[in-house]
Coordinates of C-alpha atoms in Angstrom, one line a residue:
Chain I
M1 CA 38.9 37.5 -38.7
K2 CA 37.2 39.9 -35.9
A3 CA 34.8 42.2 -36.6
D4 CA 36.2 45.5 -36.0
P5 CA 35.1 46.5 -32.1
K6 CA 35.0 50.4 -33.6
N7 CA 31.7 48.3 -35.9
V8 CA 29.3 47.1 -33.5
L9 CA 27.2 48.0 -31.0
T10 CA 27.6 46.1 -28.6
G11 CA 25.1 45.6 -25.5
S12 CA 21.0 44.7 -26.1
H13 CA 18.9 47.2 -27.9
Y14 CA 15.7 47.6 -28.7
L15 CA 15.6 47.7 -32.4
D16 CA 13.4 47.2 -35.9
G17 CA 14.3 45.6 -38.3
N18 CA 16.1 47.2 -40.9
H19 CA 18.1 48.8 -38.2
A20 CA 19.2 45.7 -37.3
S21 CA 19.7 45.1 -40.4
A22 CA 21.7 48.5 -40.3
E23 CA 24.3 47.1 -37.7
G24 CA 24.5 44.2 -38.8
G25 CA 26.2 45.6 -42.0
I26 CA 28.2 48.3 -40.1
A27 CA 29.2 45.3 -38.1
A28 CA 30.2 43.2 -41.0
G29 CA 32.4 45.8 -42.0
C30 CA 30.7 47.6 -45.1
K31 CA 32.0 51.1 -45.7
F32 CA 30.0 51.5 -48.9
F33 CA 25.9 52.0 -49.1
A34 CA 24.0 53.9 -52.4
G35 CA 20.1 53.4 -52.4
Y36 CA 17.0 55.1 -52.9
P37 CA 14.6 54.9 -50.7
I38 CA 11.3 52.8 -50.7
T39 CA 9.1 51.9 -47.9
P40 CA 8.9 50.2 -46.3
S41 CA 12.8 49.7 -46.4
T42 CA 13.8 53.6 -45.8
E43 CA 14.7 53.0 -42.1
I44 CA 17.8 50.4 -42.8
A45 CA 19.3 54.3 -45.1
E46 CA 19.1 56.3 -42.2
R47 CA 19.9 54.2 -40.4
V48 CA 23.1 53.8 -41.8
S49 CA 22.9 57.0 -43.0
R50 CA 23.5 58.2 -39.1
R51 CA 26.5 56.0 -38.9
F52 CA 28.8 55.8 -41.4
P53 CA 29.9 60.0 -40.6
L54 CA 30.9 58.4 -36.7
I55 CA 32.9 55.1 -38.9
G56 CA 33.9 56.2 -42.1
G57 CA 31.9 54.6 -44.0
V58 CA 30.6 56.5 -47.7
F59 CA 26.5 56.8 -47.8
I60 CA 25.4 58.1 -51.3
Q61 CA 21.3 58.1 -51.7
M62 CA 21.7 57.8 -55.4
E63 CA 19.3 58.7 -58.0
D64 CA 17.1 55.2 -58.6
E65 CA 17.7 52.2 -57.9
L66 CA 19.1 51.1 -61.3
A67 CA 22.5 53.1 -60.1
S68 CA 21.8 51.7 -56.8
M69 CA 22.9 48.0 -57.0
A70 CA 25.6 49.6 -60.0
A71 CA 26.8 51.7 -56.9
I72 CA 27.7 49.0 -54.7
L73 CA 29.1 46.7 -57.2
G74 CA 31.2 49.8 -58.1
A75 CA 32.4 50.4 -54.6
S76 CA 33.0 46.4 -53.8
W77 CA 35.2 46.4 -56.9
G78 CA 37.0 49.6 -55.6
G79 CA 37.9 47.5 -52.4
V80 CA 35.9 47.8 -49.6
K81 CA 32.3 45.8 -48.4
S82 CA 29.0 46.8 -49.5
M83 CA 25.4 47.0 -49.7
S84 CA 22.3 48.3 -50.2
C85 CA 18.5 47.5 -50.0
T86 CA 15.1 48.7 -51.0
S87 CA 11.9 47.2 -51.6
G88 CA 9.7 45.0 -54.1
P89 CA 9.3 47.9 -56.9
G90 CA 13.1 48.5 -56.3
F91 CA 14.1 45.3 -56.6
S92 CA 12.5 45.0 -59.9
L93 CA 14.4 47.7 -61.2
M94 CA 18.1 46.4 -59.6
M95 CA 17.8 43.2 -61.2
E96 CA 19.4 44.0 -64.4
N97 CA 22.4 45.0 -61.7
F98 CA 22.0 42.5 -60.0
G99 CA 22.9 40.1 -62.8
L100 CA 25.7 41.9 -63.4
G101 CA 26.7 41.8 -59.9
I102 CA 26.9 37.6 -60.9
M103 CA 28.4 38.1 -63.8
L104 CA 31.3 40.2 -63.0
E105 CA 31.1 37.7 -58.9
T106 CA 30.6 40.7 -56.5
P107 CA 31.3 40.5 -53.6
C108 CA 27.2 42.5 -51.8
V109 CA 24.9 43.1 -49.9
L110 CA 21.0 43.4 -51.3
I111 CA 18.4 43.8 -48.5
N112 CA 15.2 43.7 -49.8
V113 CA 11.9 44.3 -47.7
Q114 CA 8.9 42.3 -48.7
R115 CA 5.8 44.5 -49.4
G116 CA 2.8 43.2 -51.3
G117 CA 2.9 43.5 -54.7
P118 CA 3.2 43.0 -58.1
S119 CA 3.5 46.3 -58.2
T120 CA 3.3 49.5 -56.0
G121 CA 0.9 47.4 -54.3
L122 CA 1.0 47.2 -50.1
P123 CA 4.0 49.7 -49.4
T124 CA 3.4 49.3 -45.4
L125 CA 2.0 46.0 -45.5
P126 CA 4.0 42.2 -45.7
G127 CA 4.4 40.0 -48.2
Q128 CA 6.8 37.0 -49.7
A129 CA 5.6 37.1 -53.2
D130 CA 9.8 38.3 -53.7
M131 CA 11.2 34.4 -54.0
M132 CA 10.8 33.3 -57.0
Q133 CA 12.3 36.8 -58.4
A134 CA 15.2 36.4 -56.3
R135 CA 15.6 33.3 -57.8
W136 CA 15.3 34.5 -61.0
G137 CA 14.5 37.2 -61.5
S138 CA 17.6 38.6 -63.4
H139 CA 18.0 37.1 -66.7
G140 CA 20.4 34.1 -67.5
D141 CA 21.1 31.3 -65.8
Y142 CA 22.8 31.5 -62.1
E143 CA 22.9 30.6 -58.7
V144 CA 21.4 32.5 -55.3
I145 CA 21.9 32.3 -52.3
A146 CA 19.1 34.4 -50.5
L147 CA 19.1 34.0 -46.0
A148 CA 15.5 35.2 -44.3
P149 CA 15.3 36.0 -41.3
D150 CA 12.8 36.1 -38.4
S151 CA 12.8 39.3 -36.7
P152 CA 15.3 42.0 -35.5
Q153 CA 18.2 39.6 -34.0
E154 CA 18.1 37.6 -36.8
S155 CA 18.4 40.9 -39.1
F156 CA 21.0 41.8 -37.1
E157 CA 23.0 38.3 -37.3
L158 CA 21.6 36.5 -41.0
T159 CA 23.0 40.5 -42.4
I160 CA 26.5 39.4 -41.0
H161 CA 25.8 36.1 -42.4
A162 CA 25.1 37.5 -45.6
F163 CA 28.5 39.5 -46.2
N164 CA 30.4 36.4 -45.3
L165 CA 29.2 34.1 -47.8
S166 CA 28.7 37.3 -50.3
E167 CA 33.3 37.3 -49.5
K168 CA 33.6 33.8 -49.3
Y169 CA 31.8 32.6 -52.8
H170 CA 31.8 35.9 -55.1
M171 CA 28.8 37.0 -55.5
P172 CA 25.7 39.4 -54.6
V173 CA 24.2 37.8 -50.8
L174 CA 20.3 38.6 -50.4
V175 CA 18.6 39.0 -47.3
M176 CA 14.7 39.0 -48.3
T177 CA 13.1 40.1 -44.9
D178 CA 9.5 41.3 -45.1
E179 CA 7.9 44.5 -43.3
C180 CA 6.7 42.8 -40.1
V181 CA 9.8 41.7 -39.3
G182 CA 11.8 45.2 -41.0
H183 CA 8.7 47.3 -38.7
M184 CA 9.0 44.7 -35.4
T185 CA 10.8 46.0 -32.6
E186 CA 12.4 43.6 -29.9
R187 CA 15.3 43.0 -28.3
V188 CA 18.8 42.5 -30.3
V189 CA 21.8 41.4 -28.3
I190 CA 24.6 42.5 -30.4
P191 CA 27.6 40.9 -29.0
P192 CA 31.5 41.8 -28.7
A193 CA 32.7 42.5 -31.7
E194 CA 35.6 39.6 -30.4
E195 CA 32.6 36.9 -31.1
I196 CA 31.3 38.2 -34.4
E197 CA 33.9 35.9 -37.0
L198 CA 34.3 37.7 -40.4
V199 CA 35.2 36.5 -43.9
E200 CA 37.7 39.8 -45.4
R201 CA 38.3 39.1 -48.9
R202 CA 41.3 37.6 -50.3
Y203 CA 43.4 38.8 -52.6
T204 CA 45.7 37.7 -55.1
D205 CA 49.8 36.7 -54.1
K206 CA 50.8 37.5 -57.8
E207 CA 52.5 40.3 -59.0
P208 CA 50.8 42.6 -61.3
G209 CA 51.4 40.8 -64.4
E210 CA 50.7 37.9 -63.8
A211 CA 47.4 37.2 -61.8
W212 CA 43.8 37.3 -63.7
P213 CA 41.1 37.8 -62.5
Y214 CA 38.6 34.5 -63.0
E215 CA 41.6 31.7 -62.6
P216 CA 40.2 28.9 -62.1
T217 CA 40.3 27.0 -59.3
E218 CA 39.2 24.5 -56.6
G219 CA 36.9 26.2 -54.5
G220 CA 35.4 28.4 -57.7
V221 CA 36.5 31.3 -56.7
S222 CA 39.6 33.5 -57.6
P223 CA 41.4 35.6 -54.8
F224 CA 40.5 39.3 -56.2
L225 CA 42.5 41.7 -57.5
P226 CA 43.9 44.6 -55.9
V227 CA 42.8 47.8 -57.3
G228 CA 45.2 51.1 -57.1
K229 CA 48.0 49.0 -57.1
G230 CA 49.3 48.3 -60.4
Y231 CA 47.3 45.4 -61.1
K232 CA 45.6 46.1 -64.8
F233 CA 42.1 43.7 -65.0
H234 CA 39.3 44.3 -66.7
V235 CA 35.8 42.4 -65.6
T236 CA 32.7 43.0 -68.0
G237 CA 29.2 41.7 -67.9
L238 CA 30.0 39.3 -71.5
T239 CA 31.5 36.3 -71.3
H240 CA 34.6 36.5 -70.2
D241 CA 37.4 33.9 -69.9
Y242 CA 39.7 33.4 -66.9
R243 CA 41.6 36.8 -68.0
G244 CA 38.1 39.0 -67.8
Y245 CA 38.3 39.6 -71.6
P246 CA 35.0 39.0 -73.5
V247 CA 35.3 35.4 -75.9
I248 CA 31.8 35.1 -77.5
N249 CA 31.5 32.0 -78.4
A250 CA 29.5 29.0 -77.0
E251 CA 32.7 27.0 -75.1
T252 CA 33.5 30.2 -73.3
Q253 CA 30.2 30.7 -72.0
E254 CA 30.3 26.9 -71.0
T255 CA 32.3 27.8 -68.7
N256 CA 31.5 30.8 -67.3
V257 CA 27.4 30.4 -66.5
R258 CA 28.6 27.3 -65.4
R259 CA 31.1 28.3 -62.5
L260 CA 28.5 30.8 -61.3
I261 CA 26.8 27.4 -61.1
D262 CA 28.8 25.3 -59.7
K263 CA 30.7 27.0 -57.3
V264 CA 27.0 27.1 -55.1
N265 CA 25.9 24.2 -55.9
N266 CA 28.9 22.2 -55.2
H267 CA 29.1 23.4 -51.8
V268 CA 25.2 24.0 -50.5
D269 CA 26.2 21.4 -47.7
E270 CA 27.5 24.2 -46.2
I271 CA 25.7 27.0 -47.5
I272 CA 21.8 25.7 -46.8
W273 CA 21.1 26.3 -43.0
L274 CA 17.8 25.0 -41.6
E275 CA 16.6 24.3 -38.7
E276 CA 15.0 21.3 -37.4
K277 CA 12.7 20.9 -34.6
D278 CA 10.2 17.2 -34.4
V279 CA 11.4 16.0 -37.7
E280 CA 12.2 12.5 -36.4
G281 CA 9.3 10.0 -36.7
A282 CA 7.0 13.0 -38.0
E283 CA 3.9 12.0 -40.3
I284 CA 3.5 15.6 -41.5
V285 CA 6.1 18.3 -41.7
V286 CA 5.9 22.5 -41.8
M287 CA 8.1 24.7 -44.1
A288 CA 8.9 28.3 -43.5
Y289 CA 10.8 31.3 -43.5
G290 CA 11.2 34.1 -42.1
I291 CA 9.0 36.0 -40.0
S292 CA 6.3 32.9 -41.5
S293 CA 8.6 30.6 -39.2
R294 CA 7.5 32.0 -36.4
V295 CA 3.9 32.0 -36.4
I296 CA 3.3 28.8 -37.8
Q297 CA 4.9 27.4 -34.0
P298 CA 1.9 27.8 -32.2
A299 CA -0.5 26.0 -34.8
I300 CA 2.4 23.3 -34.7
T301 CA 2.5 23.3 -30.3
K302 CA -1.5 22.9 -30.8
A303 CA -1.1 19.8 -33.3
R304 CA 1.8 18.2 -31.2
K305 CA -0.7 18.4 -27.8
E306 CA -3.6 16.8 -29.9
G307 CA -0.5 13.5 -30.6
I308 CA -0.4 14.4 -34.4
K309 CA 3.1 14.4 -35.0
V310 CA 3.6 17.5 -37.1
G311 CA 7.5 18.4 -37.1
Q312 CA 9.5 21.6 -38.8
I313 CA 11.5 23.2 -40.9
K314 CA 12.4 26.6 -40.5
M315 CA 14.6 27.8 -43.8
V316 CA 17.2 30.0 -42.5
T317 CA 18.9 29.9 -46.8
V318 CA 15.7 29.6 -49.3
W319 CA 18.0 29.2 -52.3
P320 CA 19.8 27.4 -52.4
F321 CA 16.4 25.1 -52.3
P322 CA 17.1 22.1 -49.8
E323 CA 16.2 19.6 -52.5
K324 CA 17.9 16.7 -50.9
R325 CA 16.9 17.0 -47.7
V326 CA 13.3 17.5 -49.1
R327 CA 14.0 14.3 -51.6
E328 CA 14.5 12.8 -48.0
L329 CA 11.8 13.7 -46.3
A330 CA 9.1 13.2 -49.0
G331 CA 10.0 9.3 -48.8
Q332 CA 9.9 9.1 -44.6
V333 CA 6.6 12.0 -44.3
K334 CA 2.8 11.7 -45.0
S335 CA 2.6 15.3 -45.8
L336 CA 4.5 17.7 -46.3
I337 CA 3.3 22.1 -46.3
M338 CA 5.1 25.2 -47.3
V339 CA 3.6 27.8 -45.1
E340 CA 4.6 31.1 -46.9
M341 CA 2.7 35.1 -47.7
N342 CA 2.6 34.6 -50.9
Y343 CA 0.3 31.9 -53.7
G344 CA 2.5 29.0 -53.6
Q345 CA 6.8 30.0 -54.3
V346 CA 9.1 28.5 -53.0
F347 CA 5.7 25.5 -52.4
L348 CA 6.4 24.4 -56.0
E349 CA 10.1 23.6 -55.1
M350 CA 8.8 21.4 -52.2
D351 CA 6.4 19.9 -54.6
R352 CA 9.0 19.5 -56.9
C353 CA 11.0 17.7 -54.5
A354 CA 8.9 16.3 -52.9
A355 CA 8.1 14.4 -57.2
G356 CA 4.4 12.5 -55.5
K357 CA 6.1 10.6 -52.7
C358 CA 4.3 12.9 -50.2
Q359 CA 1.0 14.8 -49.8
T360 CA 1.9 18.1 -50.6
Y361 CA -0.2 21.5 -49.0
L362 CA 0.3 25.1 -49.6
V363 CA -0.8 28.4 -46.8
G364 CA -0.6 31.1 -48.5
H365 CA -2.0 34.0 -48.8
A366 CA -1.8 37.4 -50.8
G367 CA 0.0 39.5 -48.2
G368 CA -1.0 42.8 -46.4
T369 CA -0.3 40.2 -42.8
V370 CA 0.6 37.4 -41.4
H371 CA -0.4 34.0 -41.3
N372 CA -3.6 33.9 -39.1
P373 CA -2.4 30.3 -37.4
D374 CA -5.3 29.1 -37.6
D375 CA -5.3 28.3 -41.2
I376 CA -2.2 26.8 -40.9
Y377 CA -3.6 24.2 -37.9
K378 CA -6.4 23.7 -40.1
T379 CA -4.1 22.4 -42.7
I380 CA -1.8 20.5 -40.4
K381 CA -5.7 18.7 -39.4
E382 CA -6.5 18.0 -43.0
A383 CA -2.7 16.8 -44.2
V384 CA -2.8 13.8 -41.1
K385 CA -6.2 12.7 -42.7
Chain H
M1 CA 2.7 31.7 -20.0
A2 CA 1.5 34.9 -19.4
T3 CA 0.7 36.6 -22.6
N4 CA -0.2 40.3 -22.8
E5 CA -1.9 42.1 -25.5
I6 CA -1.3 46.3 -25.0
R7 CA -2.9 48.2 -27.9
I8 CA -1.8 52.6 -27.5
T9 CA -3.6 54.2 -29.4
G10 CA -4.1 58.6 -30.2
L11 CA -3.3 61.1 -33.2
G12 CA 0.1 61.3 -34.5
G13 CA 2.6 63.4 -32.8
Q14 CA 1.0 62.9 -28.9
G15 CA 3.9 59.8 -29.4
V16 CA 2.0 56.9 -28.9
I17 CA 5.0 54.8 -30.7
L18 CA 7.2 56.0 -28.0
C19 CA 5.3 55.2 -25.6
G20 CA 4.8 51.5 -27.5
Y21 CA 8.6 51.5 -27.9
I22 CA 8.9 51.9 -24.1
I23 CA 6.6 50.0 -22.9
G24 CA 8.3 47.2 -25.1
K25 CA 12.1 48.6 -24.2
A26 CA 11.0 48.5 -20.2
A27 CA 9.5 45.0 -20.7
S28 CA 12.4 43.5 -22.9
I29 CA 15.6 45.6 -21.5
Y30 CA 15.1 46.4 -18.3
S31 CA 12.3 43.1 -17.2
N32 CA 13.5 40.5 -18.6
Q33 CA 10.0 39.5 -20.6
H34 CA 9.7 39.5 -24.2
A35 CA 7.9 42.2 -25.7
T36 CA 7.4 43.0 -29.5
L37 CA 6.5 45.9 -30.6
T38 CA 5.2 47.3 -33.9
Q39 CA 3.0 49.7 -34.9
S40 CA 0.4 51.0 -37.6
F41 CA 2.3 52.6 -40.8
G42 CA 1.1 54.3 -43.0
P43 CA -0.7 58.2 -44.4
E44 CA -3.1 57.3 -40.7
A45 CA 0.1 57.5 -38.6
R46 CA 0.7 60.9 -40.0
G47 CA -1.5 62.8 -37.5
S48 CA -4.4 61.3 -37.7
A49 CA -5.6 58.0 -35.7
C50 CA -2.6 56.3 -35.0
S51 CA -2.2 53.3 -32.9
A52 CA 0.8 50.7 -32.0
Q53 CA 0.6 47.4 -30.2
V54 CA 3.0 45.8 -27.6
V55 CA 2.9 42.0 -26.9
V56 CA 4.2 41.1 -24.0
S57 CA 5.3 38.0 -22.8
D58 CA 7.6 35.4 -20.5
T59 CA 8.0 33.1 -23.8
R60 CA 9.3 34.3 -26.8
V61 CA 6.9 36.0 -28.3
L62 CA 5.8 34.3 -32.0
Y63 CA 2.9 35.8 -33.3
P64 CA 3.4 39.2 -33.0
Y65 CA 0.6 41.6 -33.9
A66 CA -2.3 42.2 -31.1
T67 CA -5.1 40.0 -31.9
S68 CA -7.1 41.4 -28.9
P69 CA -6.0 43.2 -26.5
Q70 CA -5.9 42.8 -22.4
V71 CA -4.9 46.3 -22.1
M72 CA -5.4 50.0 -24.0
L73 CA -4.2 53.4 -23.7
A74 CA -5.8 55.6 -26.0
M75 CA -5.2 59.6 -25.6
S76 CA -8.1 60.3 -28.3
N77 CA -11.3 59.9 -28.8
D78 CA -10.7 57.9 -32.1
G79 CA -8.8 55.8 -31.2
Y80 CA -10.5 54.4 -28.0
M81 CA -14.0 54.2 -30.6
T82 CA -11.4 52.6 -32.8
H83 CA -10.0 49.5 -31.1
K84 CA -12.7 49.4 -28.3
D85 CA -14.5 46.5 -30.0
T86 CA -11.2 43.9 -30.9
M87 CA -10.4 43.6 -26.7
A88 CA -10.4 41.0 -24.8
D89 CA -14.0 40.3 -22.9
E90 CA -11.5 41.6 -19.3
C91 CA -9.5 43.9 -20.3
T92 CA -8.2 47.4 -19.0
I93 CA -8.5 50.7 -20.1
V94 CA -6.3 53.2 -19.1
Y95 CA -7.8 56.7 -20.9
E96 CA -7.2 60.1 -21.1
K97 CA -10.1 62.0 -19.0
D98 CA -10.3 65.5 -20.9
L99 CA -10.5 64.1 -24.8
V100 CA -11.7 60.3 -24.4
K101 CA -15.8 59.1 -23.5
P102 CA -15.7 55.9 -22.3
E103 CA -18.7 54.4 -23.4
K104 CA -20.8 51.6 -21.0
H105 CA -18.7 48.9 -20.6
G106 CA -19.5 45.0 -19.3
P107 CA -18.7 43.9 -15.5
K108 CA -14.9 42.7 -16.3
V109 CA -13.8 45.9 -17.8
K110 CA -11.7 48.0 -15.3
A111 CA -11.3 51.6 -16.9
Y112 CA -8.3 53.9 -15.5
G113 CA -9.4 58.0 -16.7
I114 CA -6.8 60.6 -16.0
P115 CA -6.4 64.1 -17.1
G116 CA -3.4 63.5 -18.7
T117 CA -3.4 66.8 -20.3
R118 CA -4.1 69.0 -18.0
I119 CA -0.9 67.5 -16.1
A120 CA 1.4 67.6 -18.2
E121 CA 0.4 71.1 -18.7
E122 CA 0.5 71.6 -15.2
L123 CA 4.4 70.0 -15.8
G124 CA 4.9 73.2 -18.3
H125 CA 5.0 71.2 -21.9
K126 CA 1.8 69.8 -22.9
I127 CA 4.1 67.6 -25.4
V128 CA 5.0 65.1 -22.0
L129 CA 1.2 63.9 -21.9
N130 CA 2.7 60.5 -23.6
I131 CA 5.0 60.4 -20.4
V132 CA 2.4 60.6 -18.1
M133 CA 0.0 58.2 -19.7
L134 CA 2.8 55.5 -19.7
G135 CA 3.5 56.4 -16.0
F136 CA -0.9 56.3 -14.4
L137 CA -0.5 52.7 -16.7
G138 CA 2.4 51.5 -14.5
A139 CA 1.1 52.2 -12.1
V140 CA -2.9 50.7 -12.7
T141 CA -1.6 47.5 -14.4
D142 CA 1.2 44.9 -13.1
L143 CA 2.4 44.6 -16.8
I144 CA 6.6 46.0 -16.1
P145 CA 8.1 47.1 -12.7
K146 CA 8.3 50.8 -12.7
E147 CA 11.6 51.2 -11.8
A148 CA 11.7 48.7 -15.3
L149 CA 9.1 51.8 -16.8
R150 CA 11.3 54.7 -15.8
K151 CA 14.3 53.4 -16.7
G152 CA 13.4 53.0 -20.6
V153 CA 11.6 56.9 -20.0
E154 CA 15.2 57.0 -19.3
S155 CA 16.9 56.1 -22.2
S156 CA 13.9 56.6 -24.4
V157 CA 13.4 60.4 -24.5
P158 CA 15.6 63.1 -26.0
A159 CA 18.8 63.8 -24.3
G160 CA 17.9 66.7 -21.8
T161 CA 14.4 65.8 -21.3
E162 CA 14.6 63.4 -19.2
E163 CA 14.7 65.6 -15.6
L164 CA 11.5 67.1 -17.2
N165 CA 9.6 62.9 -18.1
L166 CA 10.7 61.1 -14.9
K167 CA 8.7 64.2 -13.6
A168 CA 6.5 63.3 -15.9
F169 CA 6.2 59.7 -15.2
D170 CA 6.2 60.3 -11.1
K171 CA 3.1 62.4 -12.1
G172 CA 1.1 59.7 -13.8
Y173 CA 2.3 56.9 -12.0
E174 CA 1.3 59.3 -8.5
Y175 CA -2.2 59.3 -9.8
G176 CA -2.6 55.9 -10.7
R177 CA -1.4 54.4 -7.3
Q178 CA -4.1 56.8 -5.8
L179 CA -6.8 56.2 -8.3
K180 CA -6.5 52.6 -7.7
E181 CA -6.0 52.9 -4.3
K182 CA -10.5 54.8 -4.1
N183 CA -10.6 51.8 -6.6
A184 CA -10.9 52.4 -10.3
V185 CA -14.6 54.3 -10.9
K186 CA -16.1 51.6 -13.9
V187 CA -17.9 53.2 -16.5

């Protein structure tokens, strides 16, 4: 299915990452936004609130982030694509209902424009320290999908991609951007609507009374039941069976939770998106995501000019983690380096998957600004020894 | 690969960010260059010192922030004082004459002053100071073609104010062109 031309501002624009994220959501067909303003994410909500009246969307400023997350889940079950945006403290507040979205298997998109934390931290400056919260922030066992744009252009594109993944795998999908990308203004090229491919919601072809919301299927997700068309069904955050009714025992728990995990784990090869450069024959591979994947490049160029065989992997998806690829590489390279604006979160996964087969390095800091390329260069020099 | 960093500095409300936005837009939309705009963002951007930075390059901008700018556009003395020591050794400083009092710089620094506020007032609106300054910057530096900047102005200012703003741009540009012909006064 192609995007609706009414929603797509085709052309070259000079936009910041937040405005571009908003346009990505709108182009993807999002028609419901609920949010609570928080720096540095507010421009997404502002833009959506101005654009929605023109295209028939519903924008609600909620009383808080708990309600915002709940509202987008409700809207999604009502049959429209929905999204919200927030930053650190708001992300914490959304975590309980994010888990509800996972448990209910609700397509929606949540954008976290990361700032420095913990707590209120650095509202106006960037961080990447919510990455483990994105992975494990809600209680219970589950898998997540999280994308990390490196620019306004990618903020646009990956927000659309996030909607597509959410409709495909029936789950909230996270776009983990940051203050630097959110407030950085660059050229954003929005293609014609017919070039934007969208995944639309699949509905059951069974009659009312014959269909259930969580019937087992090969892909792991079953078609939706439309609301308002005579289908009576129930969904709940309690452990439930294929009918959506609570069944509180270990056996149902196993089926229910396995399903949440398997629908992602069985499709990691389709979901994981890495952009590799000069990895073949490299002695050192630098991994990074989001804005950090840009600032590693001057350091890598400098090191390569000196003859150091260094490659790079930009992780467009951070979760699910590219476990298989890292295990493979660990047996081939001398060192793996993770560059992120925190004190080692995604690094932990890289280090775990390297399993002692190569040296691992973290270039991290507490946030507030992007990395100094010199720090990355120094680590490359250290890692080649 | 030519990369230039531009810092625009002034007071919140002077149109510092819009000025940076127009420079970036002119470069990346109307002149086939790459331009990344970032801004100081926070309490300081609301009424007191305020600054925007644009990195303009022939190739994709990888590091988004200005580290040692080659160009400064200064609309307040505070802004000038805050950022003057971060400039590249060889740089151009473009300043509002009545608001900024530049210090003595080394021989590699070119400084160009313009009575931008007076020119804007003569046009009837002090508010177009930033666009006068932008025209002036366009004339005394070769970073972005004049026509690209003009298009940037036209497509970025509020609807209904295009004519006034383009006039302001042209006034600033003309002042800069004449000054450059006469050679910049070094300070």
